[in-house]
Coordinates of C-alpha atoms in Angstrom, one line a residue:
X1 CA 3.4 34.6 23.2
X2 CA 1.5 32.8 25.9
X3 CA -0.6 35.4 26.4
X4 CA -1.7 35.8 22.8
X5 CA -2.4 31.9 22.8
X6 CA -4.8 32.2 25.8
X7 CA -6.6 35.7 23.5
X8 CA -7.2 32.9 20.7
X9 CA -8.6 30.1 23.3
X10 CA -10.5 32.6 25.1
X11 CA -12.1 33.2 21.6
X12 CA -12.4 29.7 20.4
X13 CA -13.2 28.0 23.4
X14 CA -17.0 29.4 23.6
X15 CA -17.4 27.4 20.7
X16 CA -18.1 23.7 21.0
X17 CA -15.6 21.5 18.9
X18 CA -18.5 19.8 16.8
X19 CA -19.3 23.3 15.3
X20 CA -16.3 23.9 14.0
X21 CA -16.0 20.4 12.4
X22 CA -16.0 22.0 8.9
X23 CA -13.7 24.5 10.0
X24 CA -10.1 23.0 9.9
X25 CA -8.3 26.4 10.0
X26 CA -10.1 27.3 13.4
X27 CA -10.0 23.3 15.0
X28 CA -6.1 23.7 13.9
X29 CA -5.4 27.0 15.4
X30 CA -7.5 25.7 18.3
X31 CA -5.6 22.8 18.6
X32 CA -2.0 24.8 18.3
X33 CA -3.1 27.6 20.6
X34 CA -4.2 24.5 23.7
X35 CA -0.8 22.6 23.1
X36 CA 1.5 26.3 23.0
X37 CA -0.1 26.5 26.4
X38 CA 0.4 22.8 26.9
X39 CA -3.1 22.3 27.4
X40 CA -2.8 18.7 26.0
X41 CA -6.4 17.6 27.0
X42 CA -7.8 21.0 25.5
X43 CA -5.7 20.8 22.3
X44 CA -7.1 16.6 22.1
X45 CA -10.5 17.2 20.3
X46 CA -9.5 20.1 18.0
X47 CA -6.8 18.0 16.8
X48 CA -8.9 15.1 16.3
X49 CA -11.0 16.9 14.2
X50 CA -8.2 18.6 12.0
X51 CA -7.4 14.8 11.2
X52 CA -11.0 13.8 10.8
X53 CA -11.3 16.8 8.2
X54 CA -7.7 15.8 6.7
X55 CA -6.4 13.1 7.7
X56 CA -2.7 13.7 5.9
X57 CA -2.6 16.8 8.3
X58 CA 0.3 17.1 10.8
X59 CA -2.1 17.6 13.0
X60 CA -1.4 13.8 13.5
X61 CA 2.3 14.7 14.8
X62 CA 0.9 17.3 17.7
X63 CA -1.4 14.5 18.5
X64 CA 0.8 11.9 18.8
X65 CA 3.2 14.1 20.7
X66 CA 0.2 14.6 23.0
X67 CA -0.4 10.6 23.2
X68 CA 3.3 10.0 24.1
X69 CA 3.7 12.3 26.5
X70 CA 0.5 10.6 28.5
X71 CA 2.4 7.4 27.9
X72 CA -0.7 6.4 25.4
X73 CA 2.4 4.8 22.7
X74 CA -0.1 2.6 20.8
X75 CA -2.1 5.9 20.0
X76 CA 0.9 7.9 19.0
X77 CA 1.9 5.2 16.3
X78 CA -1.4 4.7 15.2
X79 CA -1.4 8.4 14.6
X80 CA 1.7 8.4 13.2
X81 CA 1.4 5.3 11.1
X82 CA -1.4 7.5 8.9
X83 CA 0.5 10.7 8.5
X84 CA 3.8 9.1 7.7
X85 CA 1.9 6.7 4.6
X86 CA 1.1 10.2 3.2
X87 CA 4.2 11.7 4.2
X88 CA 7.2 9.0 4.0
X89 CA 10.1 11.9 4.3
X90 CA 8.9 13.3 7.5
X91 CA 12.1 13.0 9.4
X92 CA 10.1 14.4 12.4
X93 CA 7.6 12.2 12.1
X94 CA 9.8 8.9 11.9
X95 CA 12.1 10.3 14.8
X96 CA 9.0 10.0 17.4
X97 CA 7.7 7.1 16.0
X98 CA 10.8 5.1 16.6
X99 CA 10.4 6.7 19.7
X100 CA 7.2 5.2 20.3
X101 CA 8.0 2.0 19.6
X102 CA 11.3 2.1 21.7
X103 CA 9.4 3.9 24.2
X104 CA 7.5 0.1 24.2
X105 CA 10.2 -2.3 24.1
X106 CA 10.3 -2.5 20.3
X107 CA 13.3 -2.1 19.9
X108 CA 14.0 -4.0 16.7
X109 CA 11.1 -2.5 15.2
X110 CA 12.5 0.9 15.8
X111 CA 15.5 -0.1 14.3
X112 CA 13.7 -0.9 11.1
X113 CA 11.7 1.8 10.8
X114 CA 14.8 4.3 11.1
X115 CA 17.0 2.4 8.7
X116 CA 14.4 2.7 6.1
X117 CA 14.1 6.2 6.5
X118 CA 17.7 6.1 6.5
X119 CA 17.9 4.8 3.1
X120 CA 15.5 6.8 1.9
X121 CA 16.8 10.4 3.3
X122 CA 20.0 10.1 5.4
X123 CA 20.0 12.7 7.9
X124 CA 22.5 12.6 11.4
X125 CA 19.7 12.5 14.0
X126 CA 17.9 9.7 12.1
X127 CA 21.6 8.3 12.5
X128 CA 21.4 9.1 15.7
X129 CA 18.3 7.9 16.8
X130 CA 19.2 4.2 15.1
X131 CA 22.5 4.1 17.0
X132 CA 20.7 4.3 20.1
X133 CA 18.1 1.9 19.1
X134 CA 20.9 -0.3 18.2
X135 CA 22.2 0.5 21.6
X136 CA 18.9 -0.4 23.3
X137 CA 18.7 -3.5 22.0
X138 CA 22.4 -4.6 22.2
X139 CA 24.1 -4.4 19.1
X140 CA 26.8 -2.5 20.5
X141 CA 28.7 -2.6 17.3
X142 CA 26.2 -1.0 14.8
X143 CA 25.2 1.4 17.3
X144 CA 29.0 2.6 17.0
X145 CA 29.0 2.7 13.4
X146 CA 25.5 4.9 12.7
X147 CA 26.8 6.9 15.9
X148 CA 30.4 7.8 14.4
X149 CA 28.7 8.1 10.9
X150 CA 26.2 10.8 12.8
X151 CA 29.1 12.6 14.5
X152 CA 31.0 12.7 11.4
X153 CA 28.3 14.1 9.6
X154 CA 27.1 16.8 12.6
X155 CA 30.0 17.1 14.9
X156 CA 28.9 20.2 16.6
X157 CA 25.5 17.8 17.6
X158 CA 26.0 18.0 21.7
X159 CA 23.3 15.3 21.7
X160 CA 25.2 13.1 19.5
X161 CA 28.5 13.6 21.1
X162 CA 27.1 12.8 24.6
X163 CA 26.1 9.5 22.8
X164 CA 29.0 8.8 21.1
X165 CA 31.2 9.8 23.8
X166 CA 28.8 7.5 26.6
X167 CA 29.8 4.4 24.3
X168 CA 33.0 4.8 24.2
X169 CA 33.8 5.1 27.6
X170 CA 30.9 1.6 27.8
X171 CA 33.6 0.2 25.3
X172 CA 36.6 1.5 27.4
X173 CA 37.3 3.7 24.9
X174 CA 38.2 6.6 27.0
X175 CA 40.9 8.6 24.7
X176 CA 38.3 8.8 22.2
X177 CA 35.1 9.9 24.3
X178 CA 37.1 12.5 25.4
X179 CA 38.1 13.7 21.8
X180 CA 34.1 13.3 21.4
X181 CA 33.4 15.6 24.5
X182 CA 35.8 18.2 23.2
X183 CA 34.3 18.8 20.4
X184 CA 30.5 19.1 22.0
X185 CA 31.6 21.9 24.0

């Protein structure tokens, strides 16, 4: 796979950015072909322009993986902010944007981002994600409930087990993180 993504930048590299500005099919499988590679500083302008062409394109969820990833956070969310107006029930979308603002100290503000999303679409690992927001920020006792309601609902999930199961044994729970880690494996 890698080497068919360097056959497509190898062709669309030649061709500078601004001349493909009314081009979003090639700036977007420019931008794809870069990040596949994890040429993050490549894959930048072509995404840039995707969103400058369309700016409801999730296009702005590669980007603001990008942005995270270089620690740029306020970036990421502005990106983020945009796509998700357009696109409320991107669970995808919400999930690093939380992360964003966690990622920041924002905790609360994570919280009440997932919670809506919650209500409007509940899904375990936006479940997930608010129990450890909840966590994060100290409210040990909601971060149980959305982590048990997030197991219940995915209980093969080794990533929510592992949380669930780390909280227990923080609550000296141990009989039940074990039942928890049982049922990850």
């Amino acid at each position: 796979a890698k080497a068919e993504l360097a056959k497509v930048t190898a062709l669309l590299s030649p061709i500078p950015v601004e001349a493909l500005r009314y081009r979003p099919q090639l700036l977007m499988l420019g931008g794809l072909a870069h990040f596949g590679l994890d040429e993050t500083e490549k894959a930048k302008p072509y995404l840039e322009g995707v969103l400058r062409s369309q700016p409801g394109s999730p296009a702005a969820k590669l980007l603001a993986q990008i942005h995270v990833k270089q620690g740029n956070f306020d970036r990421a969310i502005e990106a983020l902010d945009a796509y998700l107006r357009q696109h409320p029930l991107d669970s995808q979308a919400t999930l690093l944007l939380a992360s964003a603002h966690s990622a920041q100290g924002r905790h609360t503000r994570a919280v009440v981002i997932l919670r809506a999303a919650i209500q409007q679409r509940p899904r375990p690992e936006l479940q997930h994600a608010l129990g450890m927001a909840l966590m994060r920020s100290g409210q040990f006792a909601g971060a149980l409930t959305e982590l048990e309601a997030a197991h219940k609902a995915n209980p093969r999930s080794s990533a929510i087990g592992t949380s669930l199961a780390a909280l227990y044994l923080q609550l000296g729970r141990a009989a039940e993180a074990a039942k928890v880690a049982e049922l990850a494996n």
